[in-house]
PDB file of C-alpha atoms in Angstrom:
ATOM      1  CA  UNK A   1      -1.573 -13.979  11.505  1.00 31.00           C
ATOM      2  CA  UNK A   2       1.970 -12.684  10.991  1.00 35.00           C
ATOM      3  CA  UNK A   3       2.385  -9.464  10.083  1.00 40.00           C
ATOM      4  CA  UNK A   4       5.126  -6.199   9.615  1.00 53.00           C
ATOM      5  CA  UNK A   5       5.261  -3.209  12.622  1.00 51.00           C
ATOM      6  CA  UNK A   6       7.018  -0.094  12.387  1.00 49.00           C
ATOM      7  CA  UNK A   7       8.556   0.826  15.849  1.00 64.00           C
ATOM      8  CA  UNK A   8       7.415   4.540  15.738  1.00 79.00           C
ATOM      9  CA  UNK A   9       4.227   6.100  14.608  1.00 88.00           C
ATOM     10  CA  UNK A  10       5.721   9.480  13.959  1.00 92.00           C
ATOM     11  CA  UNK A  11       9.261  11.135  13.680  1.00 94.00           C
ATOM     12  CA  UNK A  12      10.178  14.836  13.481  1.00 95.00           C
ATOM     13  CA  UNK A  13      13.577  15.484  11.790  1.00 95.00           C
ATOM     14  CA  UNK A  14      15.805  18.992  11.640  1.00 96.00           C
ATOM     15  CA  UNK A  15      15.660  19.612   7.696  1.00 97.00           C
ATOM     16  CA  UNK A  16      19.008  18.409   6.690  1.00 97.00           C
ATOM     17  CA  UNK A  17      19.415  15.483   9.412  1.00 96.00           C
ATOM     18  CA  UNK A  18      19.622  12.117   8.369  1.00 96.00           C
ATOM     19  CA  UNK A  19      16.152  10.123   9.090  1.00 95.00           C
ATOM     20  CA  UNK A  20      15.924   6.432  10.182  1.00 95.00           C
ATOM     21  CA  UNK A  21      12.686   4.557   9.825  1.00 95.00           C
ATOM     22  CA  UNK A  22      12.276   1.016  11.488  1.00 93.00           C
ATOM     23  CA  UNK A  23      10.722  -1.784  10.907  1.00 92.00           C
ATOM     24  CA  UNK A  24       9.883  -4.758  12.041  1.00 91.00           C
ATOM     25  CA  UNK A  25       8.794  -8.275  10.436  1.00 88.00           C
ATOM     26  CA  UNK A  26       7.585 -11.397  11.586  1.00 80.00           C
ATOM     27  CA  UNK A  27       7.762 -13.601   8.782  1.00 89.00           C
ATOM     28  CA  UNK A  28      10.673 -15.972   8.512  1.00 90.00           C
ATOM     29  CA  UNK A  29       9.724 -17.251   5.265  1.00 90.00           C
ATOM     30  CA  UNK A  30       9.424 -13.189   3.992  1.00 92.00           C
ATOM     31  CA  UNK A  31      11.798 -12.614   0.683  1.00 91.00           C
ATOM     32  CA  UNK A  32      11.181  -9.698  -0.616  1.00 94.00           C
ATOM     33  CA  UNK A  33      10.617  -6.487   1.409  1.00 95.00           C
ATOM     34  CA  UNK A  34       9.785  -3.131  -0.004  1.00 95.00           C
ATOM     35  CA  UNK A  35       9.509   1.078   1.534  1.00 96.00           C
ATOM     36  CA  UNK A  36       7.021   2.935  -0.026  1.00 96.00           C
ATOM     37  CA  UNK A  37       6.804   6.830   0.894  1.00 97.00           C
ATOM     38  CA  UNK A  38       2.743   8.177   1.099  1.00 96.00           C
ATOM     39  CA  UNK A  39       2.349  11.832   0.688  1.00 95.00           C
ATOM     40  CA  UNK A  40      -1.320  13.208   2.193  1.00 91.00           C
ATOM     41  CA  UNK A  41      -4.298  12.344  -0.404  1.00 90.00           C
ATOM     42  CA  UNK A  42      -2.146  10.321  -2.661  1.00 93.00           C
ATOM     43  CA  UNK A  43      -1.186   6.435  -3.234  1.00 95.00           C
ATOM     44  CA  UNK A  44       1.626   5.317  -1.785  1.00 95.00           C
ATOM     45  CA  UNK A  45       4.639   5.493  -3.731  1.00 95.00           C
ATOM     46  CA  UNK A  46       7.816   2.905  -4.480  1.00 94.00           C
ATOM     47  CA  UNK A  47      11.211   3.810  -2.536  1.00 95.00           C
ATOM     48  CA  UNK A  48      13.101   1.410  -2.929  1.00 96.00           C
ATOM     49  CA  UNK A  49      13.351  -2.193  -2.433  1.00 96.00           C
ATOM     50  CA  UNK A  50      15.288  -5.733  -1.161  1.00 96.00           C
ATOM     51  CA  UNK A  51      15.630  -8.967  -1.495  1.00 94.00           C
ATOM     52  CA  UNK A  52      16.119 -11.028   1.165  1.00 94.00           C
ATOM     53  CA  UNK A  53      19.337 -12.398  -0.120  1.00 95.00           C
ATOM     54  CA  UNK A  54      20.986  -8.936   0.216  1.00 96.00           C
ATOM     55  CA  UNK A  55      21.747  -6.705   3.595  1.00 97.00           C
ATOM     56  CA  UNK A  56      22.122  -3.144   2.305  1.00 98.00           C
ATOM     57  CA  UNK A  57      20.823  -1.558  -0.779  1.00 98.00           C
ATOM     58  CA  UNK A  58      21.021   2.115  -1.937  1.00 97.00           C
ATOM     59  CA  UNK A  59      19.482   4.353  -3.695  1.00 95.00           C
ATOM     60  CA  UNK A  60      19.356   8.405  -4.461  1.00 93.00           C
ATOM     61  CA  UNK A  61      19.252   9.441  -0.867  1.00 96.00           C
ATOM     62  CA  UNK A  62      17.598   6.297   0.408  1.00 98.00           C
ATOM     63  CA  UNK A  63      19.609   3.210   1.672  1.00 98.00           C
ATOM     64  CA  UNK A  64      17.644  -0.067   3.127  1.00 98.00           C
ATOM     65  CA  UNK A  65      19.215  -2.306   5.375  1.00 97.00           C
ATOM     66  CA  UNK A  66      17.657  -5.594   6.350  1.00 97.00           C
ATOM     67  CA  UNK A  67      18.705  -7.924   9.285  1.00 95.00           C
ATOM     68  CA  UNK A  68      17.251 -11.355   8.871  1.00 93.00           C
ATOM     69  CA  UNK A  69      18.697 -12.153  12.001  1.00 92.00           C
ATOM     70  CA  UNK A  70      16.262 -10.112  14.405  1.00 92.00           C
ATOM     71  CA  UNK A  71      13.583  -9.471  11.373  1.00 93.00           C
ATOM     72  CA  UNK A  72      14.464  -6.184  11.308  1.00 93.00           C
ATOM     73  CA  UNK A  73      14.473  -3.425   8.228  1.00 94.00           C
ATOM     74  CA  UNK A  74      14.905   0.241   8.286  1.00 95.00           C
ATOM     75  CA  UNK A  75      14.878   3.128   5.671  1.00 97.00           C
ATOM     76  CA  UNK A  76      17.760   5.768   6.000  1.00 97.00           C
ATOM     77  CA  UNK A  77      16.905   9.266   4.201  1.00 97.00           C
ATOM     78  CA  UNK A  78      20.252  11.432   3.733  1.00 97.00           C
ATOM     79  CA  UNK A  79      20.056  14.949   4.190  1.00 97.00           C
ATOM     80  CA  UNK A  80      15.942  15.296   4.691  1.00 97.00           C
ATOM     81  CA  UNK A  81      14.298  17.603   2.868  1.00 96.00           C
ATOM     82  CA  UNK A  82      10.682  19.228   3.597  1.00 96.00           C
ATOM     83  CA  UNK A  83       9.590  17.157   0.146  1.00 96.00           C
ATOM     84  CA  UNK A  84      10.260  14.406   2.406  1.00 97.00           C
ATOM     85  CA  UNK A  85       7.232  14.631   4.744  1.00 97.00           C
ATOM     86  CA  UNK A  86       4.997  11.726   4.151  1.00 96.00           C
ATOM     87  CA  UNK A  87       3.509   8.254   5.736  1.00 95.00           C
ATOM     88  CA  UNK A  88       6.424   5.740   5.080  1.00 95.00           C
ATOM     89  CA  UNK A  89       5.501   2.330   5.122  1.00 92.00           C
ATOM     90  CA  UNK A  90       6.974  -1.132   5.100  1.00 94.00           C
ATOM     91  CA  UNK A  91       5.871  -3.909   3.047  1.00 93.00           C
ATOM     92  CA  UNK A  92       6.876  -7.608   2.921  1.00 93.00           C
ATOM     93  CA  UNK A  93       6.189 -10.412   0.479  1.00 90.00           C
ATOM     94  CA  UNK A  94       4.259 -13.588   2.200  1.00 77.00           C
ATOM     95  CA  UNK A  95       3.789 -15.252  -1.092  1.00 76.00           C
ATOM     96  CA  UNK A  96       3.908 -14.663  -4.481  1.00 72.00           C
ATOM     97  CA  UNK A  97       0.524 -12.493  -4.634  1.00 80.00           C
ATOM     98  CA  UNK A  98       0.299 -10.681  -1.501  1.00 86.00           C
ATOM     99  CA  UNK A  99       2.158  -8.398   0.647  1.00 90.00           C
ATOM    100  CA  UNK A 100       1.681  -7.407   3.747  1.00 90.00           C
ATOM    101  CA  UNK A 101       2.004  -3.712   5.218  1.00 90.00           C
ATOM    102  CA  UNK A 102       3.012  -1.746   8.564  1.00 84.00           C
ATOM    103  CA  UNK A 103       0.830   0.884   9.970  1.00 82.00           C
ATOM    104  CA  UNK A 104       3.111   3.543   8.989  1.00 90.00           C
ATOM    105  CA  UNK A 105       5.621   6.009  10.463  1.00 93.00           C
ATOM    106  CA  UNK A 106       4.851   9.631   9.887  1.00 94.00           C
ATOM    107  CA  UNK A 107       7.891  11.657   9.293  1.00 96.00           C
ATOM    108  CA  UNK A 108       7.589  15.534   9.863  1.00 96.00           C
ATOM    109  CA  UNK A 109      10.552  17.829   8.568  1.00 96.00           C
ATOM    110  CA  UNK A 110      11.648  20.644  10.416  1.00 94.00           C
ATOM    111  CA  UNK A 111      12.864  23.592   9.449  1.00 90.00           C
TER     112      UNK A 111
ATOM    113  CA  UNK B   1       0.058   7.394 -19.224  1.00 54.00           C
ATOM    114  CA  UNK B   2       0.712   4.179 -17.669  1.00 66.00           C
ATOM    115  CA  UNK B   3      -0.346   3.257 -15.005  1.00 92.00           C
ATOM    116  CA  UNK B   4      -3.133   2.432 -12.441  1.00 96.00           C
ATOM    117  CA  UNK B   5      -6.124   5.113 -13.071  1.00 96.00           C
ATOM    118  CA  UNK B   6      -8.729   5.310 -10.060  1.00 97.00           C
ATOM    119  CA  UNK B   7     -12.047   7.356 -10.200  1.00 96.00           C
ATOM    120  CA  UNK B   8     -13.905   9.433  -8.642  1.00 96.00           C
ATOM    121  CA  UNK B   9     -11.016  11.141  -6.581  1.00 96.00           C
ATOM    122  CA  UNK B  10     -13.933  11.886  -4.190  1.00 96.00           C
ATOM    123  CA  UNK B  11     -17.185  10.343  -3.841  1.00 95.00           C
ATOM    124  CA  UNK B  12     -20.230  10.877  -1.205  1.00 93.00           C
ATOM    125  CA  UNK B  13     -22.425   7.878  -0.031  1.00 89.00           C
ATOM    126  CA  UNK B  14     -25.526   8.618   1.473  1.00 89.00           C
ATOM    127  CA  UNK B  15     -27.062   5.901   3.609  1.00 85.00           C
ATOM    128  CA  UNK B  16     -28.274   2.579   2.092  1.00 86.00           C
ATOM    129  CA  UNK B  17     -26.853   3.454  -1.376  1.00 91.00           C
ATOM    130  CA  UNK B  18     -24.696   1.369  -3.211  1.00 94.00           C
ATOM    131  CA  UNK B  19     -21.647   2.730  -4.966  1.00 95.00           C
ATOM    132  CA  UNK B  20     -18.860   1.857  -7.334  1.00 97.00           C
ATOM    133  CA  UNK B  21     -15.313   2.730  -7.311  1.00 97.00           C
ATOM    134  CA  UNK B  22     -13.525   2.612 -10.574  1.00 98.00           C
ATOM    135  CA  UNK B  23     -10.010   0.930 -11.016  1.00 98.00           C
ATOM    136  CA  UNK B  24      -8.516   0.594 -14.953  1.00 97.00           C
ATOM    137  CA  UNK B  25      -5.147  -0.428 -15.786  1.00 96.00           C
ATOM    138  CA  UNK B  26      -2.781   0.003 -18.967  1.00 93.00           C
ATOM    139  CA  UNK B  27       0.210  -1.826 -17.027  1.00 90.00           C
ATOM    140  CA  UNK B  28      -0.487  -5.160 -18.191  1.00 90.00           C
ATOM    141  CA  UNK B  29      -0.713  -6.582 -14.100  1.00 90.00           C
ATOM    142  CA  UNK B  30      -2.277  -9.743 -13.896  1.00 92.00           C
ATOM    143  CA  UNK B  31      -2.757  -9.254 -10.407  1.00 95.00           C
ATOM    144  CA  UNK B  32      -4.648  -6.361  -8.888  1.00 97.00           C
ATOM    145  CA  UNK B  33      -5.929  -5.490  -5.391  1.00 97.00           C
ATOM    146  CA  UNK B  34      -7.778  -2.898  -3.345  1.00 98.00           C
ATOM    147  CA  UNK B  35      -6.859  -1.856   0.176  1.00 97.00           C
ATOM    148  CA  UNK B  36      -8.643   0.148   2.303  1.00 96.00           C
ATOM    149  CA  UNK B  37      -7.125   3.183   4.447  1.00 95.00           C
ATOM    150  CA  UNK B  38      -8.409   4.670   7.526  1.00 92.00           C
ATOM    151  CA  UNK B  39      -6.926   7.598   9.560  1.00 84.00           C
ATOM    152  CA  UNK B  40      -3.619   7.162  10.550  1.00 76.00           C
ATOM    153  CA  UNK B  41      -3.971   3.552  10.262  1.00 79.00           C
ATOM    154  CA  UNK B  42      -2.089   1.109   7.330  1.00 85.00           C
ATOM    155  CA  UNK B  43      -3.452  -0.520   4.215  1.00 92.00           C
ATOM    156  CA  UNK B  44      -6.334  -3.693   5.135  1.00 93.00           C
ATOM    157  CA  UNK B  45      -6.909  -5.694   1.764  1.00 94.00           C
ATOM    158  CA  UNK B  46     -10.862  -5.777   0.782  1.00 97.00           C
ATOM    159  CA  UNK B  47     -10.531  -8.320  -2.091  1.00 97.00           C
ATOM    160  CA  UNK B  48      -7.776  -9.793  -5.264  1.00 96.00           C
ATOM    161  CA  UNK B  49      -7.540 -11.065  -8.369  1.00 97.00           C
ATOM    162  CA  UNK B  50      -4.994 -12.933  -9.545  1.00 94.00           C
ATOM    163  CA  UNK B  51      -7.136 -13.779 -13.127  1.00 94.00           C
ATOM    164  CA  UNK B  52      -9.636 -12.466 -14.773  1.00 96.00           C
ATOM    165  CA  UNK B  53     -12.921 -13.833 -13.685  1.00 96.00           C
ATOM    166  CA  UNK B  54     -11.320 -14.547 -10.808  1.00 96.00           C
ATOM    167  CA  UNK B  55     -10.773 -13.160  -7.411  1.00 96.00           C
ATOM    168  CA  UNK B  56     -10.788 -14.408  -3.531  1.00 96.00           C
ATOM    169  CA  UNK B  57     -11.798 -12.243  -0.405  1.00 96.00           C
ATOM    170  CA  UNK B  58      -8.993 -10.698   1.850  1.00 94.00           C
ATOM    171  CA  UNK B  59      -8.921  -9.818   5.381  1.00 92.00           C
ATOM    172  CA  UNK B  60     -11.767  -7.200   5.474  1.00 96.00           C
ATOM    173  CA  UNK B  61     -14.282  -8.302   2.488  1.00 97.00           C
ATOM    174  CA  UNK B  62     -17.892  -8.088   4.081  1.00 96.00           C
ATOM    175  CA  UNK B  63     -19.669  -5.516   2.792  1.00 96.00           C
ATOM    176  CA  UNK B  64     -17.793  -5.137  -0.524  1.00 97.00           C
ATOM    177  CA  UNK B  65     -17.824  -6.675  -3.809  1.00 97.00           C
ATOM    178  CA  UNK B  66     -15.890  -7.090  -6.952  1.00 98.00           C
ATOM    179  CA  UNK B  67     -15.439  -8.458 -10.671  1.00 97.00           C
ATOM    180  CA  UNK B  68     -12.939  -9.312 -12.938  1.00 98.00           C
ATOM    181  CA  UNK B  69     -14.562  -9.134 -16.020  1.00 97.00           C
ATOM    182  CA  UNK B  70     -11.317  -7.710 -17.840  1.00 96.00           C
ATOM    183  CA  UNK B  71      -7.838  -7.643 -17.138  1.00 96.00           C
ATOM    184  CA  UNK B  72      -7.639  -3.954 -17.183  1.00 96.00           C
ATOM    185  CA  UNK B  73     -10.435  -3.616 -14.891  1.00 97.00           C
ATOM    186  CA  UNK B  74     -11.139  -4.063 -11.404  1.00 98.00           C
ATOM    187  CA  UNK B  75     -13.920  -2.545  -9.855  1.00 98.00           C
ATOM    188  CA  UNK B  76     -14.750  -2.456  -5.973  1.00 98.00           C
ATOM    189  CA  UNK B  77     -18.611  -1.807  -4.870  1.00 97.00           C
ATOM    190  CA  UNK B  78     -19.350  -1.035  -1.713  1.00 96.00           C
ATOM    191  CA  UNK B  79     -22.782  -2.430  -0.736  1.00 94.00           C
ATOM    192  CA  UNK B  80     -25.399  -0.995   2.482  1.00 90.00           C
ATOM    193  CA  UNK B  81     -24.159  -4.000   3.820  1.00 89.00           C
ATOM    194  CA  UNK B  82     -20.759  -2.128   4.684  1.00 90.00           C
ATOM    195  CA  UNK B  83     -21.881   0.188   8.034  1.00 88.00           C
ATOM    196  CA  UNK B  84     -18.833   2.161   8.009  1.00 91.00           C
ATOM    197  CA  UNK B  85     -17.944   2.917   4.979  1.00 93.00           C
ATOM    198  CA  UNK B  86     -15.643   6.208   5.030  1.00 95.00           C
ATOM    199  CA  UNK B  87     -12.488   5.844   4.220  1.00 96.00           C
ATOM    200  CA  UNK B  88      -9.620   6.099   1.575  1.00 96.00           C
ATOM    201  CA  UNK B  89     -10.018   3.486  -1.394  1.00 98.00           C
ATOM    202  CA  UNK B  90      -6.314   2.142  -2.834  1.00 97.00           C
ATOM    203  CA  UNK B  91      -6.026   0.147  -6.076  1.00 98.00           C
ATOM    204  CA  UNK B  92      -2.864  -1.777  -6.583  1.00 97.00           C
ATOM    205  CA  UNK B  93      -1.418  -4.153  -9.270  1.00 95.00           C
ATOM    206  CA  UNK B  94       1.275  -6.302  -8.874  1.00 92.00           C
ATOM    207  CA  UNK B  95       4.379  -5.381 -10.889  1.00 88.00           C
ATOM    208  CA  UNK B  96       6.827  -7.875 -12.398  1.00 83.00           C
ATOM    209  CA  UNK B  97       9.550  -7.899  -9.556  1.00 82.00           C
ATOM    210  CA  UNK B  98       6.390  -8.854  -7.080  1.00 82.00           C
ATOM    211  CA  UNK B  99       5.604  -5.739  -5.799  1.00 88.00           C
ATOM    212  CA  UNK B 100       2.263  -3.158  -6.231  1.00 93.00           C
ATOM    213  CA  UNK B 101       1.971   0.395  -8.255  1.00 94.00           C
ATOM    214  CA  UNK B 102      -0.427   1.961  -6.785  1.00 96.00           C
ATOM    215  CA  UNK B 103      -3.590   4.229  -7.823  1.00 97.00           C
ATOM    216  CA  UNK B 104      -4.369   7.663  -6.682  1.00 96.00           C
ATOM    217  CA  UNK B 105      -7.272   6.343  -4.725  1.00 97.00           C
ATOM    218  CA  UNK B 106     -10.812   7.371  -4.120  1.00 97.00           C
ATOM    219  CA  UNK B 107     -11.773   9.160  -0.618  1.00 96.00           C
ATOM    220  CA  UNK B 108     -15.489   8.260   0.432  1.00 96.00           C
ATOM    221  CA  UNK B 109     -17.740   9.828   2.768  1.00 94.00           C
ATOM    222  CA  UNK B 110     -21.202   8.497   3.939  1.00 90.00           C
ATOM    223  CA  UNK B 111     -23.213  11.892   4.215  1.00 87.00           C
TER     224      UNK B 111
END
């Protein structure tokens, strides 16, 4: 079945550094893709999220980009802080019900 | 408190014994889930509702069942059936904009 990747299992960041966090989808028919941040021994949590209609959204620190044309999406953290050590995954919606996760890119903050 | 409210935090199986996990709701989701979690690996769905008194299997169902007695309730039971059983437990309902909030989930351990 289809399903989302992330490109790298773990990533260790200089505290202050900007972080980028890939992902990559399989599903054409995908429209609705989401980043959700996992801290040890907890759910995960929303980041933020985007449609597929859109290329770029931002949040506080966070900005999404999604390329449709190679089925690629990536999370950009500004200025990384030690708060932001976690599990980030990618999700994507494959029909109105379900979504379908990554296996999750550990990020490790230096500092 | 809103939000998705998942007991025990931790819970120990011993062989053969059958064991519930807890999942309640005050979000209003009409659609709930639960995922499992191993080590360093992503989020496999066990079983969903979309209704009450309803619910289909997902990708890694033997082993576990559910109900959907209530809307604010959705209970996972893990059975002898399931051999390996250890793992972290994730309850999820689906928000409005389509995608999950997510409980604090339940660790269990077969001693």
């Amino acid at each position: 079945g289809e399903s989302v990747g992330l490109h790298l299992p773990t990533l260790s960041v200089q505290e202050g550094d900007n972080s980028i966090i890939n992902c990559a989808y399989s599903n054409s028919a995908s429209d609705y893709f989401i980043w959700y941040k996992q801290e040890s021994g907890k759910g995960p949590q929303f980041i933020i999220d985007i449609r597929s209609n859109m290329d770029k959204r931002q949040g506080q620190r966070v900005t999404v980009l999604l390329n449709k044309t190679v089925k690629h999406l990536s999370l950009q953290i500004a200025a990384t802080q030690p708060g932001d050590s976690a599990v980030y995954f990618c999700a994507e919606r494959a029909n109105d019900y379900k979504l379908s996760f990554g296996a999750g890119t550990t990020v490790t903050v230096r500092a | 408190d809103g939000g998705i409210t998942q007991s025990p935090k931790y819970l120990f199986r011993k062989e053969g014994q059958n064991v519930t996990l807890s999942c309640e709701q005050n979000l209003n989701h009409d659609a709930m889930y639960w995922y499992r979690q191993d080590p360093g690996q992503g989020l496999r769905l066990i079983y969903y509702s979309q209704i009450v008194n309803d619910f289909q299997k997902g990708d890694i169902a033997e082993g576990y069942s559910v109900s959907r007695e209530k809307k604010e309730s959705f209970p996972l039971t893990v059975t002898s059936a399931q051999k390996n059983p250890t793992a972290f437990y994730l309850c999820a309902g689906l928000t409005g904009i389509g995608g999950y909030t997510f409980g604090s989930g339940t660790r269990l351990t077969v001693v």
